[in-house]
Structure formats: C-alpha cells, structure tokens
Amino acid sequence: MAARCSSRTVYPWLLSAAFCLLPIAHAAEEASEGAEVPAAEAPAADSELTVGAAPSPVPVDDIRKFAEVFDRIKKTYVEEVDDATLINSAIRGMLSGLDPHSAYLEPSAFESLQESTTGEFGGLGIEVGMEDGFIKVITPIDDTPAQKAGVEAGDLIIKLDEQSVKGMTLDQAVDAMRGAPGSEVKLTIIRDGEEGPLEIAVERAVISVNSVKRMLLGGGVGYVRITQFQAQTGGDFVKAVQRLKKALGEKEALKGLILDLRNNPGGVLQAAVEVSDALLEDGLIVYTDGRIRSSKLRFNATPGDILEGVPVVVLINGGSASASEIVAGALQDNRRAIILGTDTFGKGSVQTVLQLDDTHGLKLTTARYYTPSGRSIQALGIEPDILVNRAKVTELQSSPIFKEADLAGHLVNGGSKKGKNSAMSEEDVKAASEMISKDFQLREGINVLRGLTILK
C-alpha cells in the first residue's frame, strides 16, 4: 500500500527494535471516519491529518533563530563546513529529539533498511563479533560462501584483502565484507591449532537469511523458532508447520507446538499478522492508532487455523520486541496460546518511512499499536501467562525429557513387536534431547503442552 504525495513515496509500517520496510497488504481495514475504534488513546476527530496535506506554518522567530545559528557556524567554526553537512545534521537532530525510533535515513541506512526487510544481501554469510580489536567469526551460516570456503567458528579475521581490521569498528568491517555478488574478498585468518595465518578467498553472493527454523522434539511436539519477521516469514512459518505434520506421518499426529520468539527483535508488521492469522480461526489480531487517517488500521484473522486447535506455547523474553509482541499479544488475548517466559521488550510504536528522494528518507513514528483487548504494550511489554526465568540447568536437573514411548524403536506394550517412531531418527532424538536439556524455559514449555494435551 504505497501512497504518493507529491514526489515523495510513503511506505507504512515498520515494526522492530531494528527496523524494516514493507507496505501492508493483508486483511487490513482502514477505519473510516466515525467508525468505532477502541478507545485506547483515540485522537480527537479534528486532530486527524492527511499525509501530503499542506505543511503547518513555522513560526518566523524559530526560522530566524535557525538561520542565525546556521550563519554563525558557517562564519566562525574552526574549519569550513559545507551547507549540506549542516542541513543533514539539523535534520538528524530534529528526528533524534522525538523518540528512539524516528530517524533520518541517509543512503547507507536506506539500503540497510531494505536488506533487513528482505533478508537478502551481497556478502559472505558469517555472523561476526569483536575480540581484542579483531573480527571474530561466531558462526558461518549454512550453505553460504564462507562455509563452503572453509571459514570456521572461532576464526579471528585480522585482514580484509590487504587492509588490517585493527582499529575498524564492527560496522566498518561488516561493510567491507559486503559487496557486489560475484566479487571476491581475501580473508587473513588466525585459527587455533595453526602455526601461522591462513588466507582464504571468498566470493561474495546474495545471502538469504532463513528466519524460520523447525524441529520435532518427540512425543508429537513440534518446535518452530522465528528469529525475525521478514517479508517471507509468514509463508515460511506455514510451510514449517506443514513439514512437521508431514514428518510425523499418518501414524502420529502433531499434539502441540512450541513457538519460540525469544530474542526476536521484530520486523515486518504483515509477517506478524500472517503468523498470528495462521493460528487463529477468527478474531482481531492487532489495531493501530495515530494522528493521520492512514494510521487507523485493524487486522482481522481469516478463517482457518493451520493447527486445528492443537495446543500452542509461545516462548518470550526481554529480547522479544515489536512484531514478536504483536504475535504474543494476539494469541494471548484470543486465548489461543499459553505465553511462557519473561516480560517482553515493550516496543509498541509503528514507524512509517517517507521517501524524500531515491536515496534519502524519514523514518517517523506515526502510530501506536494495540492488542485485541486494547492493551498498549509501549514501554510495558507483554506479561507471560507463566513466568519462567532462564535458568542454568545442571547435569542433575537435565535428566531426559523423553519418556520410553517417545524414543525411536521403543517396545510396544505387549513386548512382542518393535515399535517404530517414523518421525525421528536416533540422531534427531539425540539432537532434540541435547537442546532441551540446556534450555529450562523450553523444558517447561513442553511440560505445559503435555498438560494441555491431557486436559484436551
């Protein structure tokens, strides 16, 4: 839903601790004038504005003050400053003074905005951090150029091509590693166990980050983790659930689902709506409210619950923000899922990107969003139904979560035949057991699911 105002394009709605860009086009109803909107901070009728309306007059005294400051800086600052630098700095200052999420988007930020939405960019495919002034490889992403070239977790990158990374910021190093697909960068690496530095040439490629991961946990319990909400996340979530069902086959039904939204910073509003819609038969998912007419939107579920009522537990924590909170709030208010973990981040505002030209834009907070019951989570967050803090699981506590009946190849009750769990190999069981044994919140989520299954 991109709207035109003069020569500027308006892109509504961004939701995340980081930010994303996507026009919404999913089951949204623009609230007509006079339509009933939940009362949570609803604006007065005469306060509504339209995007592209005539600009409000600026007091002459304020313009004079700005012009005087501009002139004095130009004349007396220790070094010459060009006009564009001062104007851009003034614009950044105007936006940064509003709230933490409004910003002036210059070319690099505008490009990053689009990359974070699509989940695709030209690069090497590694997650990195800083250690002792060098770039440390946290992990190479599966099936990416870095992994295929032999880059390993724990490697220290000391040079990019012939340039030392010492003194670079992490952002500068990441920018240097990104580039046009097909171009090559030479990494000089220090690796434990090697006598000297290694040189690895890596050809950049378009990196597609998969935001949805799935796994069977045994006993008919499925696990889906969403790391962030990208443009394709809604469809990928539906596919993940379908594949879990298919993996179980006809002999065993999916008895419960763990949806893990921990440390998910948010992302695209439409993706959050699609994930919620997939689990709801009907009802309101979320609504937004602000001063401009186009900020008054309601998102309703369409008929069809992909799980057909199978119990769901959603895991959240303080790193779950924005779009993650929309999903948790929608499922909680519609009584579709049990929310387990700790309070979420509390970002309940919506940003709109106003494109100024091909390379610049404004990211401006234009609305708050509300859960179906009318709650604003801004600065409060979603409170879980079951409070479970993250705990360090000791070896004694990490006893096997699986019962005998959950194990591959378990004996049936009569003892005369060998039962077969067609969904999980012994390797799958081992991987699931290891993950569960290290994650106390996940273990508690499985226990809750089993209780719900028994009650059902």
Tab-separated table of C-alpha atoms in Angstrom:
chain	number	residue	atom	x	y	z
A	1	MET	CA	0.000	0.000	0.000
A	2	ALA	CA	2.443	2.653	-1.178
A	3	ALA	CA	0.847	6.085	-1.347
A	4	ARG	CA	2.089	9.024	-3.376
A	5	CYS	CA	2.288	12.541	-2.004
A	6	SER	CA	3.809	14.990	-4.461
A	7	SER	CA	7.166	13.441	-5.445
A	8	ARG	CA	7.540	11.522	-2.186
A	9	THR	CA	6.605	7.914	-1.548
A	10	VAL	CA	5.073	6.883	1.766
A	11	TYR	CA	5.818	3.362	2.993
A	12	PRO	CA	3.744	2.340	6.007
A	13	TRP	CA	4.545	0.354	8.544
A	14	LEU	CA	7.728	-0.657	10.296
A	15	LEU	CA	7.864	-2.648	13.499
A	16	SER	CA	11.035	-3.730	15.211
A	17	ALA	CA	13.789	-2.953	17.626
A	18	ALA	CA	15.771	-2.714	14.443
A	19	PHE	CA	13.648	-1.511	11.526
A	20	CYS	CA	12.089	-2.908	8.374
A	21	LEU	CA	10.196	-1.636	5.358
A	22	LEU	CA	7.122	-3.081	3.721
A	23	PRO	CA	3.773	-1.787	2.506
A	24	ILE	CA	0.955	-3.682	4.210
A	25	ALA	CA	-1.491	-5.679	2.145
A	26	HIS	CA	-3.096	-8.201	4.464
A	27	ALA	CA	-6.620	-8.301	5.894
A	28	ALA	CA	-6.405	-4.665	6.964
A	29	GLU	CA	-9.377	-2.371	7.280
A	30	GLU	CA	-8.746	1.363	7.236
A	31	ALA	CA	-11.030	2.772	9.909
A	32	SER	CA	-13.477	5.061	8.175
A	33	GLU	CA	-14.335	8.430	9.642
A	34	GLY	CA	-16.709	7.904	12.526
A	35	ALA	CA	-16.029	4.146	12.682
A	36	GLU	CA	-15.789	2.633	16.134
A	37	VAL	CA	-12.164	2.373	17.204
A	38	PRO	CA	-11.202	1.047	20.663
A	39	ALA	CA	-10.797	3.980	22.974
A	40	ALA	CA	-7.124	3.485	23.819
A	41	GLU	CA	-5.673	6.922	23.181
A	42	ALA	CA	-8.019	7.568	20.253
A	43	PRO	CA	-7.371	11.071	18.869
A	44	ALA	CA	-9.991	13.769	18.623
A	45	ALA	CA	-11.708	13.936	15.245
A	46	ASP	CA	-10.343	17.393	14.481
A	47	SER	CA	-6.745	16.293	15.115
A	48	GLU	CA	-6.556	13.956	12.132
A	49	LEU	CA	-4.061	14.818	9.428
A	50	THR	CA	-3.624	13.511	5.916
A	51	VAL	CA	-0.255	12.513	4.516
A	52	GLY	CA	0.607	15.076	1.878
A	53	ALA	CA	-1.543	17.824	3.414
A	54	ALA	CA	-0.322	21.429	3.284
A	55	PRO	CA	2.581	21.900	5.711
A	56	SER	CA	1.862	23.609	9.018
A	57	PRO	CA	3.178	27.171	9.227
A	58	VAL	CA	6.504	27.503	11.052
A	59	PRO	CA	6.855	30.466	13.449
A	60	VAL	CA	9.011	33.184	11.879
A	61	ASP	CA	11.029	33.645	15.091
A	62	ASP	CA	12.097	29.977	15.022
A	63	ILE	CA	13.168	30.263	11.382
A	64	ARG	CA	15.203	33.369	12.232
A	65	LYS	CA	16.874	31.550	15.131
A	66	PHE	CA	17.784	28.606	12.890
A	67	ALA	CA	19.143	30.929	10.192
A	68	GLU	CA	21.228	32.839	12.735
A	69	VAL	CA	22.777	29.651	14.181
A	70	PHE	CA	23.450	28.365	10.657
A	71	ASP	CA	25.147	31.645	9.692
A	72	ARG	CA	27.312	31.815	12.826
A	73	ILE	CA	28.545	28.252	12.371
A	74	LYS	CA	29.427	28.969	8.746
A	75	LYS	CA	31.382	32.103	9.688
A	76	THR	CA	33.080	31.178	12.958
A	77	TYR	CA	33.538	27.396	13.217
A	78	VAL	CA	37.215	26.399	13.354
A	79	GLU	CA	37.003	24.595	9.994
A	80	GLU	CA	34.930	25.237	6.896
A	81	VAL	CA	31.634	23.338	6.875
A	82	ASP	CA	29.567	22.860	3.730
A	83	ASP	CA	25.850	23.635	3.695
A	84	ALA	CA	24.760	20.025	3.104
A	85	THR	CA	26.608	18.787	6.199
A	86	LEU	CA	24.899	21.372	8.400
A	87	ILE	CA	21.430	20.766	6.946
A	88	ASN	CA	21.754	16.987	7.270
A	89	SER	CA	22.953	17.362	10.869
A	90	ALA	CA	19.992	19.623	11.647
A	91	ILE	CA	17.545	17.102	10.175
A	92	ARG	CA	19.120	14.274	12.176
A	93	GLY	CA	18.838	16.380	15.310
A	94	MET	CA	15.151	17.114	14.704
A	95	LEU	CA	14.287	13.433	14.405
A	96	SER	CA	16.537	12.111	17.161
A	97	GLY	CA	14.842	14.502	19.596
A	98	LEU	CA	11.427	12.881	19.047
A	99	ASP	CA	11.875	9.258	20.134
A	100	PRO	CA	14.483	6.477	19.773
A	101	HIS	CA	12.900	5.051	16.613
A	102	SER	CA	12.448	8.154	14.431
A	103	ALA	CA	15.457	8.834	12.218
A	104	TYR	CA	16.796	10.486	9.091
A	105	LEU	CA	17.709	7.773	6.590
A	106	GLU	CA	20.769	8.597	4.537
A	107	PRO	CA	21.880	6.311	1.657
A	108	SER	CA	23.611	3.576	3.698
A	109	ALA	CA	20.785	3.423	6.252
A	110	PHE	CA	18.193	3.371	3.466
A	111	GLU	CA	19.967	0.422	1.834
A	112	SER	CA	20.258	-1.442	5.148
A	113	LEU	CA	16.550	-0.865	5.724
A	114	GLN	CA	15.664	-2.716	2.544
A	115	GLU	CA	18.139	-5.532	3.264
A	116	SER	CA	16.749	-6.128	6.749
A	117	THR	CA	13.255	-6.434	5.282
A	118	THR	CA	14.014	-8.917	2.524
A	119	GLY	CA	16.654	-10.862	4.449
A	120	GLU	CA	18.913	-10.818	1.386
A	121	PHE	CA	22.221	-9.023	0.767
A	122	GLY	CA	25.539	-9.466	-1.012
A	123	GLY	CA	28.051	-10.848	1.453
A	124	LEU	CA	29.975	-13.825	2.817
A	125	GLY	CA	27.467	-15.466	5.145
A	126	ILE	CA	29.102	-15.210	8.561
A	127	GLU	CA	27.966	-13.927	11.935
A	128	VAL	CA	30.777	-11.896	13.485
A	129	GLY	CA	31.730	-10.024	16.641
A	130	MET	CA	34.751	-8.150	18.001
A	131	GLU	CA	37.543	-9.663	20.099
A	132	ASP	CA	40.795	-7.899	21.024
A	133	GLY	CA	40.346	-5.474	18.147
A	134	PHE	CA	39.939	-8.239	15.557
A	135	ILE	CA	36.835	-9.677	13.898
A	136	LYS	CA	35.810	-12.989	15.436
A	137	VAL	CA	33.703	-15.437	13.454
A	138	ILE	CA	30.804	-16.502	15.662
A	139	THR	CA	29.481	-18.917	13.080
A	140	PRO	CA	29.422	-19.338	9.305
A	141	ILE	CA	25.837	-19.637	8.047
A	142	ASP	CA	24.970	-22.969	6.444
A	143	ASP	CA	25.403	-23.241	2.666
A	144	THR	CA	26.995	-19.805	2.241
A	145	PRO	CA	30.269	-18.815	0.529
A	146	ALA	CA	32.120	-18.511	3.856
A	147	GLN	CA	31.183	-22.011	4.977
A	148	LYS	CA	31.999	-23.512	1.589
A	149	ALA	CA	35.392	-21.737	1.532
A	150	GLY	CA	36.339	-23.253	4.889
A	151	VAL	CA	35.767	-20.404	7.348
A	152	GLU	CA	35.161	-21.853	10.819
A	153	ALA	CA	33.586	-20.678	14.059
A	154	GLY	CA	36.236	-19.138	16.316
A	155	ASP	CA	38.427	-17.863	13.465
A	156	LEU	CA	39.924	-14.400	14.015
A	157	ILE	CA	39.946	-12.237	10.881
A	158	ILE	CA	42.965	-9.916	11.019
A	159	LYS	CA	42.922	-8.592	7.436
A	160	LEU	CA	40.334	-7.968	4.722
A	161	ASP	CA	42.207	-8.103	1.427
A	162	GLU	CA	45.414	-6.284	2.413
A	163	GLN	CA	43.838	-3.956	4.971
A	164	SER	CA	44.231	-4.632	8.690
A	165	VAL	CA	40.961	-4.690	10.627
A	166	LYS	CA	42.733	-3.312	13.714
A	167	GLY	CA	41.073	-0.006	14.523
A	168	MET	CA	37.948	-0.731	12.470
A	169	THR	CA	34.550	-0.701	14.129
A	170	LEU	CA	32.389	-3.784	13.685
A	171	ASP	CA	30.097	-1.869	11.302
A	172	GLN	CA	33.067	-0.793	9.183
A	173	ALA	CA	34.323	-4.367	8.965
A	174	VAL	CA	30.880	-5.681	8.035
A	175	ASP	CA	30.553	-3.011	5.323
A	176	ALA	CA	33.960	-4.044	3.950
A	177	MET	CA	32.901	-7.692	3.765
A	178	ARG	CA	29.693	-6.875	1.938
A	179	GLY	CA	29.768	-6.069	-1.740
A	180	ALA	CA	28.550	-6.965	-5.192
A	181	PRO	CA	27.701	-10.663	-5.642
A	182	GLY	CA	30.480	-12.353	-7.625
A	183	SER	CA	33.252	-10.105	-6.308
A	184	GLU	CA	35.964	-11.647	-4.137
A	185	VAL	CA	37.478	-10.756	-0.785
A	186	LYS	CA	40.594	-12.308	0.763
A	187	LEU	CA	40.407	-13.055	4.477
A	188	THR	CA	43.582	-13.399	6.529
A	189	ILE	CA	42.694	-15.588	9.494
A	190	ILE	CA	44.281	-16.776	12.729
A	191	ARG	CA	42.967	-20.178	13.793
A	192	ASP	CA	43.700	-22.204	16.905
A	193	GLY	CA	45.992	-25.123	16.111
A	194	GLU	CA	47.531	-23.480	13.044
A	195	GLU	CA	51.144	-22.282	13.152
A	196	GLY	CA	50.597	-19.152	11.088
A	197	PRO	CA	47.877	-17.026	9.468
A	198	LEU	CA	45.646	-18.603	6.816
A	199	GLU	CA	44.476	-16.838	3.671
A	200	ILE	CA	41.009	-17.750	2.421
A	201	ALA	CA	39.469	-16.242	-0.711
A	202	VAL	CA	35.686	-15.965	-0.530
A	203	GLU	CA	33.414	-14.990	-3.395
A	204	ARG	CA	30.508	-12.815	-2.305
A	205	ALA	CA	26.995	-13.990	-3.081
A	206	VAL	CA	23.431	-12.997	-2.304
A	207	ILE	CA	22.878	-14.262	1.231
A	208	SER	CA	19.353	-15.305	2.064
A	209	VAL	CA	18.765	-15.495	5.814
A	210	ASN	CA	16.117	-18.024	6.772
A	211	SER	CA	14.116	-16.565	9.642
A	212	VAL	CA	12.158	-19.759	10.430
A	213	LYS	CA	13.632	-22.974	11.869
A	214	ARG	CA	11.736	-26.140	12.776
A	215	MET	CA	12.348	-29.338	14.734
A	216	LEU	CA	10.480	-32.305	16.211
A	217	LEU	CA	11.006	-32.676	19.958
A	218	GLY	CA	9.460	-36.108	20.447
A	219	GLY	CA	6.081	-37.184	21.750
A	220	GLY	CA	4.294	-35.408	18.900
A	221	VAL	CA	5.602	-31.980	19.952
A	222	GLY	CA	6.825	-29.630	17.227
A	223	TYR	CA	9.163	-26.663	17.655
A	224	VAL	CA	9.326	-23.583	15.412
A	225	ARG	CA	11.727	-20.701	16.056
A	226	ILE	CA	11.274	-17.341	14.335
A	227	THR	CA	14.458	-15.262	14.566
A	228	GLN	CA	12.964	-12.117	12.995
A	229	PHE	CA	9.933	-11.131	10.927
A	230	GLN	CA	10.948	-10.686	7.294
A	231	ALA	CA	8.776	-10.291	4.210
A	232	GLN	CA	8.566	-14.060	3.630
A	233	THR	CA	8.308	-15.180	7.279
A	234	GLY	CA	4.537	-15.711	7.296
A	235	GLY	CA	4.659	-18.144	4.386
A	236	ASP	CA	7.769	-19.854	5.762
A	237	PHE	CA	6.030	-20.392	9.111
A	238	VAL	CA	3.084	-22.119	7.438
A	239	LYS	CA	5.478	-24.338	5.447
A	240	ALA	CA	7.392	-25.229	8.625
A	241	VAL	CA	4.221	-26.393	10.387
A	242	GLN	CA	3.137	-28.380	7.332
A	243	ARG	CA	6.541	-30.098	7.178
A	244	LEU	CA	6.353	-31.008	10.868
A	245	LYS	CA	2.981	-32.632	10.229
A	246	LYS	CA	4.333	-34.446	7.185
A	247	ALA	CA	7.375	-35.692	9.119
A	248	LEU	CA	5.109	-37.262	11.722
A	249	GLY	CA	3.181	-39.085	9.010
A	250	GLU	CA	-0.157	-40.810	9.393
A	251	LYS	CA	0.824	-42.879	12.447
A	252	GLU	CA	1.253	-39.916	14.774
A	253	ALA	CA	-0.488	-36.550	14.994
A	254	LEU	CA	1.061	-33.236	15.954
A	255	LYS	CA	-0.023	-32.905	19.586
A	256	GLY	CA	1.429	-29.498	20.401
A	257	LEU	CA	3.621	-26.683	19.092
A	258	ILE	CA	6.307	-24.585	20.764
A	259	LEU	CA	6.629	-21.200	19.017
A	260	ASP	CA	9.930	-19.627	20.096
A	261	LEU	CA	10.001	-15.814	19.795
A	262	ARG	CA	12.802	-15.225	22.298
A	263	ASN	CA	15.364	-12.606	21.251
A	264	ASN	CA	13.311	-11.827	18.145
A	265	PRO	CA	13.678	-8.053	17.575
A	266	GLY	CA	10.590	-7.775	15.372
A	267	GLY	CA	10.401	-6.742	11.742
A	268	VAL	CA	7.609	-6.530	9.209
A	269	LEU	CA	4.075	-5.972	10.517
A	270	GLN	CA	2.464	-8.013	7.759
A	271	ALA	CA	4.580	-11.055	8.641
A	272	ALA	CA	3.482	-10.839	12.289
A	273	VAL	CA	-0.140	-10.617	11.163
A	274	GLU	CA	0.280	-13.641	8.861
A	275	VAL	CA	1.837	-15.801	11.599
A	276	SER	CA	-0.964	-14.870	14.013
A	277	ASP	CA	-3.611	-15.443	11.345
A	278	ALA	CA	-2.255	-18.935	10.635
A	279	LEU	CA	-3.017	-19.944	14.238
A	280	LEU	CA	-6.374	-18.168	14.659
A	281	GLU	CA	-9.783	-19.185	13.359
A	282	ASP	CA	-11.171	-15.662	13.697
A	283	GLY	CA	-10.925	-12.505	15.790
A	284	LEU	CA	-8.934	-9.291	15.887
A	285	ILE	CA	-5.140	-9.623	15.642
A	286	VAL	CA	-3.959	-6.045	16.221
A	287	TYR	CA	-5.027	-2.479	15.554
A	288	THR	CA	-3.062	0.735	15.150
A	289	ASP	CA	-3.999	4.294	16.034
A	290	GLY	CA	-2.326	7.634	15.372
A	291	ARG	CA	-2.992	11.186	14.183
A	292	ILE	CA	-3.028	10.571	10.439
A	293	ARG	CA	-6.032	8.860	8.893
A	294	SER	CA	-3.979	6.045	7.334
A	295	SER	CA	-2.639	5.050	10.758
A	296	LYS	CA	-6.075	3.803	11.879
A	297	LEU	CA	-5.975	0.168	10.802
A	298	ARG	CA	-7.467	-3.074	12.078
A	299	PHE	CA	-6.134	-6.527	11.183
A	300	ASN	CA	-8.529	-9.445	11.488
A	301	ALA	CA	-7.890	-13.171	11.227
A	302	THR	CA	-9.277	-15.031	8.243
A	303	PRO	CA	-10.995	-18.428	8.760
A	304	GLY	CA	-8.685	-21.424	9.102
A	305	ASP	CA	-6.396	-22.491	11.955
A	306	ILE	CA	-3.475	-24.406	10.450
A	307	LEU	CA	-3.174	-26.476	13.661
A	308	GLU	CA	-6.939	-27.039	14.040
A	309	GLY	CA	-6.874	-26.214	17.731
A	310	VAL	CA	-3.704	-28.121	18.681
A	311	PRO	CA	-2.250	-26.507	21.861
A	312	VAL	CA	0.441	-23.850	21.406
A	313	VAL	CA	3.005	-22.475	23.862
A	314	VAL	CA	4.817	-19.256	22.905
A	315	LEU	CA	8.249	-18.583	24.452
A	316	ILE	CA	9.135	-14.912	25.058
A	317	ASN	CA	11.774	-12.902	26.905
A	318	GLY	CA	13.135	-9.378	27.211
A	319	GLY	CA	14.598	-9.635	23.714
A	320	SER	CA	11.170	-10.238	22.131
A	321	ALA	CA	10.169	-6.897	20.634
A	322	SER	CA	7.579	-5.233	18.464
A	323	ALA	CA	6.284	-7.687	15.835
A	324	SER	CA	7.044	-10.535	18.268
A	325	GLU	CA	4.907	-8.785	20.858
A	326	ILE	CA	2.066	-8.441	18.353
A	327	VAL	CA	2.022	-12.217	17.825
A	328	ALA	CA	2.260	-12.973	21.548
A	329	GLY	CA	-0.442	-10.413	22.378
A	330	ALA	CA	-2.805	-11.619	19.655
A	331	LEU	CA	-2.529	-15.273	20.682
A	332	GLN	CA	-2.798	-14.382	24.376
A	333	ASP	CA	-5.866	-12.133	24.054
A	334	ASN	CA	-7.631	-14.618	21.764
A	335	ARG	CA	-6.832	-17.407	24.271
A	336	ARG	CA	-5.137	-19.401	21.521
A	337	ALA	CA	-1.778	-19.972	23.232
A	338	ILE	CA	-0.092	-20.038	26.615
A	339	ILE	CA	2.632	-17.381	26.806
A	340	LEU	CA	5.650	-18.558	28.815
A	341	GLY	CA	8.909	-16.867	29.780
A	342	THR	CA	9.623	-13.317	30.959
A	343	ASP	CA	8.258	-9.845	30.135
A	344	THR	CA	8.934	-8.658	26.585
A	345	PHE	CA	10.832	-5.553	25.448
A	346	GLY	CA	7.854	-3.174	25.231
A	347	LYS	CA	8.086	-1.506	21.806
A	348	GLY	CA	4.517	-0.650	20.866
A	349	SER	CA	5.044	2.033	18.228
A	350	VAL	CA	4.791	1.941	14.446
A	351	GLN	CA	7.160	3.706	12.065
A	352	THR	CA	6.384	4.991	8.570
A	353	VAL	CA	9.123	5.625	6.009
A	354	LEU	CA	8.625	8.797	3.993
A	355	GLN	CA	10.871	8.640	0.938
A	356	LEU	CA	12.362	12.069	0.207
A	357	ASP	CA	14.274	11.051	-2.936
A	358	ASP	CA	15.922	7.910	-4.342
A	359	THR	CA	18.446	7.643	-1.511
A	360	HIS	CA	17.050	9.566	1.468
A	361	GLY	CA	14.017	9.194	3.686
A	362	LEU	CA	12.476	9.835	7.086
A	363	LYS	CA	11.612	7.022	9.463
A	364	LEU	CA	8.893	8.579	11.586
A	365	THR	CA	6.817	7.170	14.433
A	366	THR	CA	3.208	7.646	13.301
A	367	ALA	CA	1.114	5.288	15.446
A	368	ARG	CA	0.887	3.034	18.461
A	369	TYR	CA	-0.401	-0.496	18.150
A	370	TYR	CA	-2.797	-2.249	20.498
A	371	THR	CA	-3.545	-5.889	21.239
A	372	PRO	CA	-7.100	-7.179	20.622
A	373	SER	CA	-8.162	-6.334	24.193
A	374	GLY	CA	-6.992	-2.727	23.786
A	375	ARG	CA	-3.660	-3.004	25.596
A	376	SER	CA	-0.807	-0.758	24.522
A	377	ILE	CA	2.452	-2.544	25.253
A	378	GLN	CA	4.565	0.604	24.738
A	379	ALA	CA	7.250	0.652	27.462
A	380	LEU	CA	5.378	-2.133	29.326
A	381	GLY	CA	5.692	-5.254	27.198
A	382	ILE	CA	3.687	-8.468	27.181
A	383	GLU	CA	3.462	-10.196	30.545
A	384	PRO	CA	3.634	-14.001	30.217
A	385	ASP	CA	0.841	-16.249	31.478
A	386	ILE	CA	3.512	-18.381	33.128
A	387	LEU	CA	6.613	-16.613	34.423
A	388	VAL	CA	9.694	-18.770	33.873
A	389	ASN	CA	13.107	-17.169	34.182
A	390	ARG	CA	16.000	-18.511	32.191
A	391	ALA	CA	17.903	-20.887	34.464
A	392	LYS	CA	21.188	-22.693	34.181
A	393	VAL	CA	20.304	-26.372	34.012
A	394	THR	CA	22.736	-28.520	35.975
A	395	GLU	CA	23.643	-32.053	34.991
A	396	LEU	CA	21.372	-33.402	37.745
A	397	GLN	CA	18.421	-31.313	36.537
A	398	SER	CA	18.920	-32.202	32.898
A	399	SER	CA	17.502	-35.694	33.145
A	400	PRO	CA	15.996	-36.970	29.863
A	401	ILE	CA	12.794	-35.141	28.967
A	402	PHE	CA	11.606	-38.058	26.840
A	403	LYS	CA	9.651	-40.997	28.152
A	404	GLU	CA	10.225	-44.511	26.825
A	405	ALA	CA	7.297	-44.134	24.431
A	406	ASP	CA	8.954	-41.105	22.822
A	407	LEU	CA	12.128	-42.948	21.859
A	408	ALA	CA	12.788	-44.320	18.408
A	409	GLY	CA	12.422	-48.113	18.355
A	410	HIS	CA	10.650	-48.412	21.717
A	411	LEU	CA	8.871	-51.705	22.538
A	412	VAL	CA	5.100	-51.711	22.298
A	413	ASN	CA	3.082	-52.672	25.349
A	414	GLY	CA	2.869	-56.400	24.581
A	415	GLY	CA	6.631	-56.704	24.125
A	416	SER	CA	6.207	-58.915	21.085
A	417	LYS	CA	6.734	-56.256	18.425
A	418	LYS	CA	9.147	-53.439	17.976
A	419	GLY	CA	7.503	-50.040	17.767
A	420	LYS	CA	8.885	-47.539	15.302
A	421	ASN	CA	8.743	-43.763	15.549
A	422	SER	CA	8.855	-42.892	11.856
A	423	ALA	CA	9.190	-39.173	12.552
A	424	MET	CA	12.500	-39.145	14.413
A	425	SER	CA	15.747	-40.943	13.826
A	426	GLU	CA	18.074	-41.686	16.729
A	427	GLU	CA	20.143	-38.664	15.645
A	428	ASP	CA	17.021	-36.462	15.763
A	429	VAL	CA	16.202	-37.705	19.258
A	430	LYS	CA	19.763	-37.049	20.423
A	431	ALA	CA	19.782	-33.510	18.979
A	432	ALA	CA	16.387	-32.694	20.493
A	433	SER	CA	17.363	-34.118	23.884
A	434	GLU	CA	20.569	-32.079	23.918
A	435	MET	CA	18.743	-28.854	23.065
A	436	ILE	CA	16.017	-29.436	25.662
A	437	SER	CA	18.496	-30.379	28.384
A	438	LYS	CA	20.194	-26.971	28.044
A	439	ASP	CA	17.015	-24.865	27.846
A	440	PHE	CA	14.934	-24.673	31.029
A	441	GLN	CA	12.211	-22.483	29.500
A	442	LEU	CA	11.807	-24.887	26.596
A	443	ARG	CA	11.513	-27.829	29.001
A	444	GLU	CA	8.796	-26.030	30.943
A	445	GLY	CA	7.001	-25.221	27.691
A	446	ILE	CA	6.955	-28.909	26.766
A	447	ASN	CA	5.603	-29.794	30.216
A	448	VAL	CA	2.806	-27.237	29.794
A	449	LEU	CA	1.970	-28.630	26.347
A	450	ARG	CA	1.746	-32.154	27.711
A	451	GLY	CA	-0.598	-30.954	30.442
A	452	LEU	CA	-2.795	-29.179	27.894
A	453	THR	CA	-2.850	-32.291	25.702
A	454	ILE	CA	-4.020	-34.430	28.624
A	455	LEU	CA	-6.757	-31.913	29.521
A	456	LYS	CA	-7.852	-31.743	25.905
